[in-house]
PDB file of C-alpha atoms in Angstrom:
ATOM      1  CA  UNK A   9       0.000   0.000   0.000  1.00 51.00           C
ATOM      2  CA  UNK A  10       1.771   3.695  -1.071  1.00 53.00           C
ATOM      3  CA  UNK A  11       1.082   5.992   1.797  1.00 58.00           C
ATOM      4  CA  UNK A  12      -1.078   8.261  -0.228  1.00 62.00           C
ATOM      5  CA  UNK A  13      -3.693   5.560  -0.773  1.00 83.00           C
ATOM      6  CA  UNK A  14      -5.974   4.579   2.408  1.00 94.00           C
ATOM      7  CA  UNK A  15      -7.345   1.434   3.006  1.00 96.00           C
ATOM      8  CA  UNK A  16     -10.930   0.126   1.890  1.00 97.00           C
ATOM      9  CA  UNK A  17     -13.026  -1.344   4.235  1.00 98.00           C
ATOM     10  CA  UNK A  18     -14.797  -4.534   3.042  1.00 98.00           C
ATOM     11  CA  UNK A  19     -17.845  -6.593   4.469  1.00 98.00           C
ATOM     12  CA  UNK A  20     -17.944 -10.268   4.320  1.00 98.00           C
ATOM     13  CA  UNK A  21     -20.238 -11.709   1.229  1.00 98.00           C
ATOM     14  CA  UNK A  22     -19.960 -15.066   0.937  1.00 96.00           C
ATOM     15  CA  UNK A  23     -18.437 -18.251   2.764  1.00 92.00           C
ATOM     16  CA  UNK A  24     -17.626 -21.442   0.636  1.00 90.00           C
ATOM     17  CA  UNK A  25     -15.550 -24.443   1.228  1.00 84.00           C
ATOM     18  CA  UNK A  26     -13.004 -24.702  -2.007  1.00 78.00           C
ATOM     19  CA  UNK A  27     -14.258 -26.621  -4.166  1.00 76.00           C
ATOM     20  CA  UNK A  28     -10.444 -28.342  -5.203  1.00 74.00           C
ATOM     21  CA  UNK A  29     -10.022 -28.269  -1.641  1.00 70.00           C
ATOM     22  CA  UNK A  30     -11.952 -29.570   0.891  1.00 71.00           C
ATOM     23  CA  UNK A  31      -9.983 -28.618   4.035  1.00 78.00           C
ATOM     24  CA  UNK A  32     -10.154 -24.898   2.763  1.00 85.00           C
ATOM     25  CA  UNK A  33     -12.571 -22.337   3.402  1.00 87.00           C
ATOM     26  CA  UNK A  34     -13.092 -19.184   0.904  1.00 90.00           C
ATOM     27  CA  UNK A  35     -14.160 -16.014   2.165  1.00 94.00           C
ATOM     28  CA  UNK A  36     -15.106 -13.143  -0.221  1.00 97.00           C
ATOM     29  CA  UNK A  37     -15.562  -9.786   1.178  1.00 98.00           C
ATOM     30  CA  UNK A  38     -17.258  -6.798  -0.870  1.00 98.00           C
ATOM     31  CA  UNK A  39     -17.705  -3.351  -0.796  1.00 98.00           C
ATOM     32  CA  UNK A  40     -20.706  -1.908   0.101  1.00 98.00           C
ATOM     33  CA  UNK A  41     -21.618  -1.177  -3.714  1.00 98.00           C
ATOM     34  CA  UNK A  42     -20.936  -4.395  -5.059  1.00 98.00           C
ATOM     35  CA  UNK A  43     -17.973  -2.988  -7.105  1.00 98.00           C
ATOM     36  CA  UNK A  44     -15.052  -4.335  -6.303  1.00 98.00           C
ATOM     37  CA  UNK A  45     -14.415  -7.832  -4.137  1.00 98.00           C
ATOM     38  CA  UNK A  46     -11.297  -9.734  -2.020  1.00 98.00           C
ATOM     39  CA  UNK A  47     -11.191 -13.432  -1.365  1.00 95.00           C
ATOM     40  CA  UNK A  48      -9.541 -15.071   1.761  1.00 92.00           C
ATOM     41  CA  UNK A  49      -8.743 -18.797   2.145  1.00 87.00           C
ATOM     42  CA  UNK A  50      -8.682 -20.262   5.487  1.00 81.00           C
ATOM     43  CA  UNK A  51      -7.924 -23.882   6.437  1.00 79.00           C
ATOM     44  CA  UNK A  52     -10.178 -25.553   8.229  1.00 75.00           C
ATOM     45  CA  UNK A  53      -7.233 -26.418  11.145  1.00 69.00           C
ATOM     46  CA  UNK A  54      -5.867 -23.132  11.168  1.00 52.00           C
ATOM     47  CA  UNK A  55      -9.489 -21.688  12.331  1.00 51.00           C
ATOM     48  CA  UNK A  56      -9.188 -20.831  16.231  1.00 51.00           C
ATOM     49  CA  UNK A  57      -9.958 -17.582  18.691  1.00 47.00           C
ATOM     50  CA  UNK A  58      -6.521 -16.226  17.627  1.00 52.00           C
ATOM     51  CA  UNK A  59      -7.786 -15.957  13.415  1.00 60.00           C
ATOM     52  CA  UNK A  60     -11.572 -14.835  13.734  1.00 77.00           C
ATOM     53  CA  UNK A  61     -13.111 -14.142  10.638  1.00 88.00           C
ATOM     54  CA  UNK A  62     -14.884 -10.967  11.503  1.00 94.00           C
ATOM     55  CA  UNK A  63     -17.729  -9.075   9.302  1.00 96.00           C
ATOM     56  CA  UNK A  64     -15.253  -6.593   7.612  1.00 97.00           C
ATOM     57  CA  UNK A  65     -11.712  -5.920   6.899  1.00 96.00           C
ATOM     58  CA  UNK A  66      -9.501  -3.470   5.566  1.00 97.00           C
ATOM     59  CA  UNK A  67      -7.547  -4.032   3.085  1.00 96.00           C
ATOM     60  CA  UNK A  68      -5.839  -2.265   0.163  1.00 96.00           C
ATOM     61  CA  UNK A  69      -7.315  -0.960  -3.354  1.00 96.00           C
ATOM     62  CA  UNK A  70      -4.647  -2.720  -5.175  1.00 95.00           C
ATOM     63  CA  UNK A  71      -5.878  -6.096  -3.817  1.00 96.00           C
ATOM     64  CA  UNK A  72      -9.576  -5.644  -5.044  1.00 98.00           C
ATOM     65  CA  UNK A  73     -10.701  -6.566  -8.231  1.00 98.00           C
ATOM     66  CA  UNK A  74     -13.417  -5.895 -10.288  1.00 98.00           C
ATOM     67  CA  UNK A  75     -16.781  -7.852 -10.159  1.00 97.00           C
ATOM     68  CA  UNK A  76     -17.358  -8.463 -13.749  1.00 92.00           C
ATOM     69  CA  UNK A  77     -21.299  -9.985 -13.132  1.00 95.00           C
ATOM     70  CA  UNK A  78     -23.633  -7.487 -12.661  1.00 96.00           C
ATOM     71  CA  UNK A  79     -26.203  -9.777 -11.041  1.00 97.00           C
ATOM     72  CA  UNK A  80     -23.108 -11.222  -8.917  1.00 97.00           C
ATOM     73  CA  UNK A  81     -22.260  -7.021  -8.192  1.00 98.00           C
ATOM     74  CA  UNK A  82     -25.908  -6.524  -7.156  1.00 98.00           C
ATOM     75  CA  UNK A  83     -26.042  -9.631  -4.839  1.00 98.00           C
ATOM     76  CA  UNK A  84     -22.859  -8.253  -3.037  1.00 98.00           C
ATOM     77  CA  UNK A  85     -23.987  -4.798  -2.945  1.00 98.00           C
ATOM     78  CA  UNK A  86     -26.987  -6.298  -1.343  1.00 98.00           C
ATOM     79  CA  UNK A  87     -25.419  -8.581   1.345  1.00 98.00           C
ATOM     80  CA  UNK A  88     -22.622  -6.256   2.053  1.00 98.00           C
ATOM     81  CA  UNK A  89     -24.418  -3.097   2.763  1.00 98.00           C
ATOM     82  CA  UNK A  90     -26.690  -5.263   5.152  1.00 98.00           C
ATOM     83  CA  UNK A  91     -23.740  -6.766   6.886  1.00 98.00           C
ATOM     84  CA  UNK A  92     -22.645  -3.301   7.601  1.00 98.00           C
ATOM     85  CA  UNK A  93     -25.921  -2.377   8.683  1.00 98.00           C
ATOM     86  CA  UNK A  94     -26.038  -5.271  11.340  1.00 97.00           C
ATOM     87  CA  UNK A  95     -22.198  -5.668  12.289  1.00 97.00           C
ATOM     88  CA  UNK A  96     -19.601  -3.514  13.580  1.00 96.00           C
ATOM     89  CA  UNK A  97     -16.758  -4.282  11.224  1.00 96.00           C
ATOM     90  CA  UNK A  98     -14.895  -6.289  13.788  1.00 95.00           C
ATOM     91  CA  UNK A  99     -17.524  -8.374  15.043  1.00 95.00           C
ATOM     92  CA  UNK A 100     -16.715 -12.005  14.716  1.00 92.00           C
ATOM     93  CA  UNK A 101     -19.138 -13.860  12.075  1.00 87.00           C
TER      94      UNK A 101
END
């Protein structure tokens, strides 16, 4: 991250095991207009108190991409905004 670019706050979206791996869990986190997405991968072992997975995160612009679907952009605009309606960004999900 350069120091004249702040970080963007993101709201977990989705939750998936991978599909090529079954010990893995994906999280995707969105901003709140759908735009622009992150994914996480978790193992399954590694989950404990010390690595919650909390309802957002910040992270920075470069590591977004794009969220080519529009019907996939409008679902995350969707579930994002209401996660950050109902959760304090650090609340544990």
């Amino acid at each position: 991250m350069t120091e004249d670019t702040a970080p963007v706050q993101v709201w977990l979206v989705e939750r998936t095991f991978a599909e090529d791996k079954s010990n893995l869990i994906v999280l995707v986190y969105a901003t709140t207009d759908g735009e622009r997405y992150t994914m996480k991968e978790h193992a399954i072992t590694g989950l404990s108190e010390t690595r919650l997975t909390t309802a957002a995160v910040e992270v920075d612009p470069d590591d977004l991409d794009p969220v080519g679907d529009e019907m996939l952009q409008n679902q995350y605009a969707t579930e994002a905004t209401r996660m950050a309606n109902v959760h304090d960004s650090d609340d544990p999900i």
